[in-house]
Backbone as ProteinMPNN parsed JSONL, in Angstrom:
{"seq_chain_A": "MHPESTRLTFRQMTPDDLDDMALLLGDPEVMTYYPRPKTRDEAVQWIEWNRALYRTHGYGLWLLSTADGGFAGDCGLTPQLVDGVTELEVGYHVLPALQGRGYATEAAAASRDFARDVLGATRLIAIIHPDNRPSQRVAEKIGLRPEKRAAVHGGRDAIIYAADLDQD", "coords_chain_A": {"N_chain_A": [[-70.912, 19.117, -34.705], [-69.04, 22.226, -33.084], [-67.322, 24.249, -30.577], [-67.247, 27.751, -30.944], [-64.785, 30.446, -31.986], [-63.061, 33.72, -31.465], [-60.185, 33.668, -32.113], [-59.462, 31.174, -32.392], [-59.715, 28.43, -33.948], [-61.809, 25.198, -33.726], [-62.113, 21.717, -34.029], [-62.911, 18.22, -34.899], [-60.718, 15.947, -33.493], [-58.448, 13.624, -35.504], [-57.097, 10.742, -36.682], [-54.679, 11.644, -38.203], [-53.748, 13.699, -36.533], [-52.285, 12.697, -34.46], [-49.464, 13.423, -34.673], [-49.085, 15.764, -33.796], [-51.11, 15.778, -31.083], [-49.625, 13.792, -29.633], [-47.179, 15.692, -29.259], [-48.305, 17.442, -27.558], [-49.282, 16.357, -25.477], [-47.287, 14.488, -24.399], [-45.612, 16.503, -23.315], [-43.887, 17.397, -20.363], [-44.308, 19.679, -19.522], [-46.662, 20.502, -19.976], [-48.517, 18.769, -18.835], [-47.623, 18.238, -16.537], [-49.32, 18.555, -13.871], [-50.177, 16.094, -14.266], [-50.2, 12.264, -13.562], [-47.969, 11.507, -15.035], [-46.018, 12.06, -18.398], [-48.36, 11.631, -21.301], [-47.247, 8.877, -23.624], [-46.756, 7.776, -27.154], [-48.243, 5.73, -27.892], [-50.404, 6.224, -25.946], [-51.087, 8.955, -26.728], [-52.398, 7.994, -28.816], [-54.841, 6.645, -28.07], [-56.077, 8.859, -26.183], [-56.719, 10.414, -28.585], [-58.739, 8.037, -29.752], [-60.659, 7.89, -27.712], [-62.106, 10.455, -27.788], [-62.616, 10.341, -30.181], [-64.561, 8.793, -29.915], [-66.566, 9.72, -27.861], [-67.256, 12.016, -29.589], [-69.098, 10.459, -31.601], [-70.782, 8.914, -29.533], [-71.595, 11.428, -28.166], [-71.454, 13.423, -29.247], [-70.157, 15.762, -28.607], [-66.745, 16.442, -27.067], [-63.285, 16.762, -26.378], [-61.814, 18.996, -28.739], [-59.523, 19.909, -31.596], [-57.388, 22.2, -31.167], [-56.872, 24.941, -33.43], [-54.766, 28.071, -34.434], [-55.279, 30.762, -36.056], [-53.741, 31.426, -38.133], [-53.668, 28.619, -38.516], [-51.966, 26.979, -37.339], [-51.391, 24.512, -35.248], [-52.54, 24.51, -31.49], [-53.711, 23.094, -29.436], [-55.674, 21.429, -27.591], [-59.4, 21.586, -26.429], [-62.274, 21.497, -24.711], [-65.196, 19.59, -23.857], [-66.223, 17.118, -21.938], [-67.329, 13.771, -20.66], [-67.663, 13.63, -16.756], [-66.638, 11.332, -13.889], [-67.681, 11.816, -10.584], [-67.668, 11.725, -7.276], [-69.607, 9.76, -7.645], [-71.109, 10.79, -9.653], [-72.05, 11.945, -12.831], [-70.466, 14.279, -14.39], [-70.367, 17.032, -16.556], [-67.664, 18.056, -17.724], [-65.357, 20.941, -18.857], [-62.272, 21.126, -20.28], [-59.027, 21.653, -20.865], [-55.958, 22.254, -23.409], [-52.841, 23.867, -23.474], [-50.374, 24.335, -25.921], [-46.863, 25.059, -24.784], [-45.44, 27.6, -25.978], [-47.509, 28.511, -26.247], [-48.709, 29.41, -24.555], [-50.078, 32.027, -22.042], [-51.172, 33.58, -23.523], [-54.006, 33.752, -23.886], [-55.528, 32.439, -24.546], [-56.299, 29.277, -23.935], [-57.903, 30.346, -22.022], [-60.239, 31.73, -23.735], [-60.906, 29.775, -25.718], [-61.986, 27.607, -23.559], [-64.048, 29.3, -22.527], [-65.816, 29.593, -24.954], [-66.309, 26.541, -24.72], [-68.133, 26.52, -22.97], [-69.981, 28.075, -23.215], [-70.797, 26.826, -25.561], [-71.537, 24.321, -24.425], [-73.666, 25.406, -22.957], [-75.521, 27.01, -24.866], [-76.05, 25.103, -26.915], [-76.226, 22.495, -25.782], [-77.428, 22.766, -24.02], [-76.47, 22.737, -21.235], [-76.995, 22.941, -17.869], [-75.375, 23.087, -15.568], [-71.652, 23.11, -15.415], [-68.052, 21.701, -14.591], [-64.901, 22.204, -13.86], [-62.256, 20.029, -13.097], [-59.518, 20.342, -11.212], [-56.052, 20.359, -10.561], [-54.771, 20.713, -6.756], [-52.412, 22.317, -6.936], [-52.34, 23.683, -9.29], [-52.246, 26.247, -10.562], [-52.378, 27.909, -12.95], [-54.725, 26.553, -14.565], [-56.309, 27.11, -12.608], [-57.367, 29.749, -12.532], [-58.186, 30.221, -15.098], [-60.589, 28.714, -15.409], [-61.801, 30.424, -12.926], [-61.955, 32.713, -14.727], [-63.709, 31.929, -16.423], [-66.252, 32.061, -14.666], [-66.352, 29.413, -13.323], [-66.086, 28.485, -9.945], [-64.353, 27.085, -6.709], [-65.835, 24.907, -5.288], [-65.633, 21.763, -4.103], [-63.442, 19.624, -2.25], [-62.436, 16.385, -4.347], [-61.336, 12.888, -5.183], [-60.541, 11.844, -7.668], [-59.917, 9.867, -10.685], [-58.69, 7.303, -10.216], [-57.828, 7.972, -7.411], [-56.792, 10.822, -7.355], [-56.085, 13.624, -5.641], [-58.478, 16.455, -6.352], [-59.606, 19.557, -6.764], [-62.808, 20.166, -7.781], [-63.803, 23.175, -9.496], [-67.294, 24.787, -10.615], [-70.115, 25.813, -11.632], [-73.215, 26.775, -12.741], [-75.373, 27.304, -15.306], [-76.782, 29.823, -16.755], [-79.801, 29.429, -18.354], [-80.663, 31.643, -20.527]], "CA_chain_A": [[-71.12, 20.985, -34.571], [-67.934, 22.738, -32.12], [-67.671, 26.043, -30.414], [-66.329, 28.998, -32.103], [-64.295, 31.639, -31.03], [-62.47, 34.678, -32.357], [-58.813, 33.53, -32.484], [-59.276, 29.752, -32.402], [-61.023, 27.292, -35.083], [-62.186, 24.228, -32.947], [-62.553, 21.008, -34.826], [-62.86, 17.344, -33.926], [-59.596, 14.842, -33.828], [-58.534, 12.644, -36.421], [-55.715, 9.811, -36.527], [-53.691, 12.477, -38.689], [-53.51, 14.494, -35.455], [-51.161, 12.287, -33.939], [-48.008, 13.888, -33.979], [-49.654, 17.045, -32.827], [-51.093, 15.654, -30.175], [-48.22, 13.233, -28.851], [-46.506, 16.665, -28.69], [-48.989, 17.938, -26.766], [-49.76, 15.225, -24.29], [-45.858, 13.922, -23.992], [-44.949, 17.192, -22.609], [-43.378, 17.79, -19.276], [-45.188, 21.146, -18.822], [-48.171, 20.696, -20.039], [-48.449, 17.899, -18.582], [-47.102, 19.179, -15.121], [-50.368, 18.226, -13.359], [-51.297, 14.811, -14.791], [-48.922, 11.179, -12.95], [-46.86, 11.61, -16.267], [-46.669, 12.845, -19.807], [-48.672, 10.416, -22.214], [-46.732, 8.201, -24.149], [-47.277, 8.067, -28.249], [-49.691, 5.041, -27.82], [-51.484, 6.918, -25.35], [-52.126, 9.971, -27.38], [-53.526, 7.34, -29.723], [-56.008, 6.146, -27.014], [-56.298, 9.814, -26.438], [-57.217, 10.553, -29.939], [-59.856, 7.53, -30.079], [-61.478, 8.624, -26.685], [-62.446, 11.488, -28.038], [-63.342, 10.25, -31.265], [-65.612, 7.93, -29.221], [-67.287, 11.035, -27.551], [-68.175, 12.395, -30.933], [-70.092, 9.705, -31.944], [-71.58, 8.943, -28.683], [-72.257, 12.357, -27.112], [-71.677, 15.041, -30.195], [-68.962, 16.215, -27.914], [-65.508, 15.652, -26.692], [-62.198, 17.458, -26.186], [-61.649, 19.254, -30.019], [-58.574, 20.054, -31.987], [-57.851, 23.998, -31.261], [-55.801, 25.649, -34.035], [-54.866, 29.26, -34.807], [-55.759, 31.615, -37.029], [-52.981, 30.591, -38.94], [-53.792, 26.79, -39.128], [-51.117, 25.992, -36.386], [-51.419, 23.439, -33.584], [-52.44, 25.23, -30.197], [-53.921, 22.286, -28.314], [-57.237, 20.652, -27.406], [-60.137, 21.9, -25.413], [-63.499, 20.509, -24.822], [-65.873, 18.803, -22.964], [-66.096, 15.336, -21.297], [-68.708, 13.941, -19.219], [-66.392, 12.514, -15.94], [-67.798, 10.909, -12.704], [-66.903, 12.659, -9.304], [-68.69, 11.815, -5.989], [-70.746, 8.714, -8.029], [-72.054, 11.356, -10.315], [-71.344, 12.056, -13.833], [-70.799, 15.667, -14.491], [-69.989, 17.674, -17.635], [-66.701, 19.194, -17.528], [-64.551, 21.685, -19.462], [-60.799, 20.608, -20.463], [-58.007, 22.508, -21.833], [-54.467, 21.863, -22.907], [-52.332, 24.59, -24.661], [-48.902, 23.904, -25.928], [-45.933, 25.919, -23.873], [-45.489, 27.896, -26.435], [-48.544, 29.399, -26.44], [-49.515, 29.878, -23.11], [-50.07, 33.155, -21.883], [-52.03, 34.693, -24.586], [-55.511, 34.37, -23.141], [-55.716, 30.974, -25.901], [-57.376, 28.716, -23.223], [-59.616, 30.915, -21.773], [-60.759, 32.157, -25.176], [-61.377, 28.095, -25.726], [-62.822, 27.553, -22.46], [-65.211, 30.269, -23.06], [-66.446, 28.976, -26.012], [-66.414, 25.275, -24.91], [-68.324, 26.549, -21.927], [-70.911, 28.802, -24.065], [-71.656, 25.439, -26.383], [-72.819, 23.31, -23.707], [-74.979, 25.905, -22.31], [-76.255, 27.383, -25.571], [-76.401, 23.918, -27.4], [-76.14, 21.055, -25.899], [-78.691, 22.795, -22.965], [-75.527, 21.894, -19.94], [-77.348, 23.399, -16.506], [-73.926, 23.032, -14.767], [-70.65, 22.878, -15.899], [-67.497, 21.462, -13.848], [-63.557, 21.575, -14.072], [-61.378, 19.318, -12.205], [-58.53, 20.615, -10.878], [-54.802, 20.096, -9.147], [-55.337, 22.182, -6.224], [-51.46, 23.552, -7.13], [-52.35, 24.428, -10.544], [-52.488, 27.66, -10.587], [-52.943, 28.962, -14.161], [-55.387, 26.272, -14.513], [-57.56, 27.639, -11.7], [-57.272, 31.053, -13.444], [-58.292, 29.901, -16.826], [-61.644, 28.555, -15.226], [-62.448, 31.347, -12.211], [-62.461, 33.746, -15.744], [-65.05, 31.617, -17.644], [-67.36, 31.968, -14.167], [-66.131, 28.619, -12.4], [-65.821, 28.766, -8.46], [-64.445, 25.947, -6.063], [-67.052, 24.031, -4.687], [-65.303, 20.895, -3.262], [-62.416, 18.757, -3.04], [-62.771, 15.194, -4.472], [-60.52, 12.405, -5.148], [-60.451, 11.468, -8.888], [-59.245, 9.485, -11.604], [-57.846, 6.39, -9.488], [-57.925, 8.142, -6.397], [-55.899, 11.908, -6.977], [-56.785, 14.702, -5.087], [-58.346, 17.816, -7.515], [-60.187, 20.611, -6.74], [-63.543, 20.503, -8.066], [-65.031, 24.087, -10.301], [-68.511, 24.59, -10.736], [-70.846, 26.968, -12.518], [-74.48, 26.671, -13.149], [-75.108, 27.922, -16.583], [-78.129, 30.193, -16.612], [-80.341, 29.444, -19.734], [-81.197, 33.228, -20.405]], "C_chain_A": [[-69.493, 21.094, -33.092], [-68.163, 23.935, -31.491], [-66.724, 26.642, -31.334], [-66.153, 30.033, -31.116], [-63.059, 32.836, -31.645], [-60.714, 34.39, -33.492], [-58.413, 31.767, -32.877], [-60.246, 29.159, -33.307], [-61.094, 26.325, -33.737], [-62.768, 23.419, -33.982], [-62.325, 19.226, -34.38], [-61.659, 16.185, -34.612], [-59.654, 14.218, -34.732], [-57.155, 11.644, -36.3], [-54.65, 10.613, -37.037], [-53.5, 13.414, -37.544], [-52.102, 14.096, -35.085], [-49.421, 12.633, -33.286], [-48.2, 14.985, -33.212], [-49.429, 16.706, -31.745], [-50.26, 15.01, -29.056], [-47.078, 14.109, -28.441], [-47.016, 17.388, -27.547], [-48.986, 17.296, -25.532], [-48.411, 14.403, -23.832], [-45.205, 15.322, -23.197], [-44.842, 17.669, -21.41], [-44.252, 18.452, -18.64], [-46.133, 20.81, -19.108], [-48.836, 20.0, -19.259], [-48.13, 17.938, -17.03], [-47.851, 18.426, -14.54], [-50.793, 16.779, -13.285], [-49.846, 13.656, -13.767], [-47.939, 11.321, -14.009], [-46.834, 12.199, -17.325], [-47.108, 11.197, -20.329], [-47.512, 10.087, -23.109], [-47.234, 8.339, -26.003], [-48.386, 7.228, -28.005], [-50.511, 5.81, -27.168], [-52.167, 8.817, -25.969], [-53.095, 9.586, -28.624], [-54.785, 7.113, -29.043], [-56.52, 7.41, -26.568], [-57.486, 10.405, -27.535], [-58.774, 9.859, -30.181], [-60.826, 7.406, -29.162], [-62.402, 9.774, -26.871], [-63.243, 11.67, -29.235], [-64.674, 9.281, -31.274], [-66.949, 8.837, -29.135], [-67.502, 11.46, -28.431], [-69.303, 12.007, -31.032], [-70.928, 9.665, -30.987], [-72.43, 9.987, -28.523], [-72.452, 13.753, -28.4], [-70.752, 15.667, -29.572], [-67.685, 15.654, -27.557], [-64.609, 16.982, -26.615], [-61.855, 17.948, -28.355], [-60.257, 19.557, -30.443], [-58.167, 21.789, -32.081], [-56.59, 24.356, -32.153], [-55.685, 26.994, -34.071], [-54.89, 29.846, -35.939], [-54.848, 31.208, -38.044], [-52.911, 29.566, -39.667], [-52.461, 26.661, -38.177], [-51.348, 25.847, -35.709], [-51.47, 24.621, -32.294], [-52.824, 24.149, -29.238], [-55.102, 21.802, -28.393], [-58.24, 21.235, -26.424], [-61.454, 21.175, -25.844], [-64.538, 20.344, -24.087], [-66.028, 17.308, -22.749], [-66.742, 14.982, -20.179], [-67.405, 13.06, -18.119], [-67.427, 12.277, -14.916], [-66.783, 11.388, -10.989], [-68.054, 12.621, -8.588], [-69.288, 10.488, -6.889], [-71.618, 9.682, -9.199], [-71.354, 11.539, -11.366], [-71.749, 13.751, -14.273], [-70.028, 16.105, -16.193], [-68.913, 19.036, -17.367], [-65.703, 19.698, -18.414], [-63.226, 21.503, -19.43], [-60.453, 21.84, -20.927], [-56.511, 22.019, -21.654], [-53.688, 23.138, -23.843], [-50.611, 24.333, -24.574], [-48.021, 25.395, -25.313], [-46.013, 27.195, -24.204], [-46.36, 29.311, -26.468], [-49.446, 29.865, -25.566], [-49.238, 31.094, -22.563], [-50.713, 34.412, -22.542], [-53.458, 34.412, -24.618], [-56.094, 32.861, -24.123], [-56.749, 29.926, -24.821], [-58.541, 29.639, -22.426], [-60.505, 31.157, -22.534], [-61.552, 30.51, -25.254], [-61.98, 27.38, -24.681], [-63.875, 28.043, -22.266], [-65.938, 29.722, -23.8], [-66.764, 27.477, -26.062], [-68.113, 25.465, -23.569], [-69.902, 27.072, -22.431], [-71.473, 27.458, -24.912], [-72.341, 24.673, -25.827], [-73.752, 24.09, -22.855], [-75.682, 25.6, -23.579], [-76.848, 26.105, -26.646], [-76.934, 22.541, -27.258], [-77.473, 21.589, -24.392], [-78.09, 22.303, -21.76], [-76.096, 22.948, -19.001], [-76.151, 23.796, -15.841], [-73.041, 22.442, -15.285], [-69.245, 22.296, -14.602], [-65.762, 21.985, -14.827], [-62.577, 20.717, -12.997], [-59.617, 19.833, -12.521], [-57.156, 20.175, -10.023], [-54.92, 20.858, -8.333], [-53.606, 22.825, -6.207], [-51.378, 23.923, -8.727], [-53.041, 25.722, -10.711], [-53.18, 28.279, -11.933], [-54.608, 27.934, -14.763], [-57.133, 26.647, -13.719], [-58.272, 28.974, -12.434], [-58.729, 30.726, -14.285], [-60.102, 29.648, -15.83], [-62.089, 29.274, -14.0], [-62.826, 32.344, -13.72], [-63.437, 33.395, -16.404], [-66.464, 31.706, -16.034], [-67.246, 30.609, -13.208], [-65.547, 28.994, -11.367], [-65.589, 27.431, -7.648], [-65.673, 25.656, -5.343], [-66.397, 23.201, -3.857], [-63.851, 20.236, -3.701], [-62.687, 17.651, -3.554], [-61.491, 14.333, -4.81], [-61.108, 12.035, -6.352], [-59.469, 10.857, -9.786], [-57.994, 8.49, -11.024], [-57.607, 7.052, -7.921], [-56.772, 9.752, -5.993], [-56.315, 12.852, -6.332], [-56.798, 15.789, -6.163], [-59.083, 18.697, -6.515], [-61.456, 20.736, -7.915], [-64.07, 22.297, -8.321], [-66.441, 23.874, -10.572], [-69.395, 25.252, -11.097], [-72.478, 26.652, -12.882], [-74.417, 27.477, -14.439], [-76.603, 28.567, -16.854], [-78.622, 29.929, -18.442], [-81.156, 30.51, -19.877], [-81.546, 33.358, -21.884]], "O_chain_A": [[-69.119, 20.149, -32.396], [-69.121, 24.643, -31.802], [-65.848, 26.257, -32.108], [-66.746, 30.418, -30.108], [-62.166, 32.376, -32.357], [-60.307, 34.645, -34.626], [-57.421, 31.307, -33.442], [-61.445, 29.436, -33.337], [-60.464, 26.677, -32.739], [-63.624, 23.856, -34.751], [-61.512, 19.016, -33.479], [-61.645, 15.715, -35.75], [-60.789, 13.985, -35.147], [-56.19, 12.105, -35.692], [-53.575, 10.449, -36.46], [-52.678, 14.22, -37.98], [-51.071, 14.748, -35.251], [-48.688, 12.382, -32.33], [-47.627, 15.199, -32.143], [-48.374, 16.882, -31.137], [-50.153, 15.437, -27.906], [-46.202, 13.763, -27.647], [-46.29, 17.881, -26.684], [-48.613, 17.914, -24.535], [-48.533, 13.657, -22.861], [-44.25, 15.108, -22.45], [-45.715, 18.495, -21.144], [-44.862, 18.161, -17.611], [-46.839, 20.767, -18.1], [-49.88, 20.508, -18.851], [-48.982, 17.261, -16.455], [-47.354, 17.304, -14.45], [-51.578, 16.323, -12.452], [-48.787, 14.153, -13.384], [-46.802, 11.185, -13.56], [-47.706, 13.064, -17.416], [-46.618, 10.104, -20.042], [-46.756, 11.022, -23.375], [-48.19, 9.1, -26.156], [-49.49, 7.759, -27.884], [-51.496, 6.173, -27.811], [-53.161, 9.498, -25.716], [-53.987, 10.205, -29.204], [-55.813, 7.476, -29.615], [-57.739, 7.279, -26.46], [-58.666, 10.711, -27.361], [-59.753, 10.49, -30.58], [-61.881, 6.881, -29.519], [-63.366, 9.974, -26.132], [-64.1, 12.517, -29.488], [-65.493, 9.058, -32.166], [-67.951, 8.83, -29.85], [-68.729, 11.43, -28.343], [-70.339, 12.62, -30.773], [-71.974, 10.276, -31.204], [-73.652, 9.882, -28.629], [-73.263, 14.679, -28.43], [-70.36, 16.513, -30.376], [-67.496, 14.448, -27.716], [-65.101, 18.101, -26.763], [-61.71, 17.004, -29.131], [-59.533, 19.463, -29.452], [-58.619, 22.509, -32.971], [-55.447, 24.135, -31.751], [-56.744, 27.449, -33.639], [-54.414, 29.245, -36.902], [-55.36, 30.529, -38.934], [-52.455, 29.361, -40.792], [-51.78, 25.802, -38.738], [-51.695, 26.783, -34.989], [-50.589, 25.471, -32.157], [-52.271, 24.224, -28.14], [-55.592, 21.781, -29.522], [-57.697, 21.381, -25.328], [-61.694, 20.525, -26.862], [-64.795, 21.399, -23.508], [-65.884, 16.484, -23.652], [-66.799, 15.543, -19.085], [-66.568, 12.229, -18.471], [-68.582, 12.702, -14.881], [-65.624, 11.238, -10.602], [-69.129, 13.147, -8.879], [-69.583, 9.932, -5.831], [-72.721, 9.289, -9.58], [-70.134, 11.406, -11.273], [-72.854, 14.274, -14.422], [-69.23, 15.369, -16.773], [-69.06, 20.216, -17.048], [-65.013, 18.784, -18.867], [-62.801, 21.761, -18.303], [-61.151, 22.79, -21.28], [-55.921, 21.615, -20.652], [-54.09, 23.256, -25.001], [-49.869, 24.196, -23.602], [-48.471, 26.538, -25.396], [-46.429, 28.039, -23.411], [-46.103, 30.506, -26.618], [-50.514, 30.467, -25.675], [-48.038, 31.365, -22.552], [-50.769, 35.614, -22.279], [-54.094, 34.95, -25.525], [-57.283, 32.543, -24.113], [-57.96, 29.909, -25.042], [-59.762, 29.497, -22.359], [-61.657, 30.875, -22.204], [-62.684, 30.289, -24.824], [-62.582, 26.371, -25.049], [-64.786, 27.347, -21.819], [-66.938, 29.236, -23.273], [-67.327, 26.997, -27.045], [-68.956, 24.577, -23.446], [-70.9, 26.474, -22.029], [-72.666, 27.176, -24.803], [-73.423, 24.236, -26.219], [-74.549, 23.523, -22.108], [-76.296, 24.549, -23.761], [-77.984, 26.18, -27.114], [-77.609, 21.784, -27.956], [-78.251, 20.762, -23.916], [-78.766, 21.535, -21.075], [-75.672, 24.065, -19.298], [-76.016, 24.991, -15.578], [-73.249, 21.305, -15.709], [-69.625, 22.59, -13.469], [-65.594, 22.066, -16.044], [-62.369, 21.291, -11.928], [-58.862, 19.751, -13.49], [-57.266, 19.688, -8.898], [-55.21, 21.978, -8.755], [-53.445, 23.809, -5.485], [-50.371, 24.41, -9.24], [-54.214, 26.007, -10.955], [-54.217, 28.94, -11.981], [-55.512, 28.567, -15.308], [-58.322, 26.54, -14.022], [-59.447, 29.101, -12.779], [-59.913, 30.97, -14.052], [-60.725, 30.7, -15.686], [-63.148, 28.718, -13.707], [-63.997, 32.711, -13.815], [-64.13, 34.22, -17.0], [-67.612, 31.404, -16.362], [-68.032, 30.616, -12.261], [-64.575, 29.744, -11.463], [-66.474, 26.584, -7.772], [-66.375, 26.55, -4.87], [-66.38, 23.618, -2.7], [-63.278, 20.225, -4.79], [-63.855, 17.567, -3.176], [-60.45, 14.987, -4.748], [-62.32, 11.843, -6.252], [-58.291, 11.214, -9.737], [-56.79, 8.67, -11.205], [-57.025, 6.231, -7.213], [-56.162, 9.923, -4.938], [-57.509, 12.916, -6.624], [-55.802, 16.143, -6.796], [-59.038, 18.342, -5.337], [-61.178, 21.36, -8.94], [-64.713, 22.778, -7.387], [-66.793, 22.711, -10.768], [-69.748, 25.398, -9.927], [-72.398, 25.845, -13.808], [-73.485, 28.258, -14.633], [-77.529, 27.812, -17.15], [-77.953, 30.184, -19.444], [-82.304, 30.459, -19.435], [-82.007, 34.413, -22.319]]}, "name": "protein", "num_of_chains": 1, "seq": "MHPESTRLTFRQMTPDDLDDMALLLGDPEVMTYYPRPKTRDEAVQWIEWNRALYRTHGYGLWLLSTADGGFAGDCGLTPQLVDGVTELEVGYHVLPALQGRGYATEAAAASRDFARDVLGATRLIAIIHPDNRPSQRVAEKIGLRPEKRAAVHGGRDAIIYAADLDQD"}
């Protein structure tokens, strides 16, 4: 199972997606707020990490395609350790050429709804670099609000955006 949205298709990553994922994760613009762009070997590890998440949790970051079948990026849900607590995070990366079209917001909203409606999650977070305003705007558009600052992923400073997910 995976989220659904109007303009995007979600599917599990496979090893055949390496070229697209290496392009995405190796892009300096996409990875501005990470320590550095990822190497091709690290893109292999990213795909394998997500494939393990699909097997163990039934979710992970999914590969995003546009209506014409073109690769757009990734988006989905991952467990993340924040201040000693495992939280469910929504994450998203969109190719620079497709940014500014609302794809990240649409994908993140679909992932939020999947977390609430399919997984029964009651809380969702996003871990965002303090200077990453575009990502912060996406989080805000899907109902997450800044909650606290925390050191994550080896001590990097981040703002934790969070929302309680209504179980209507």
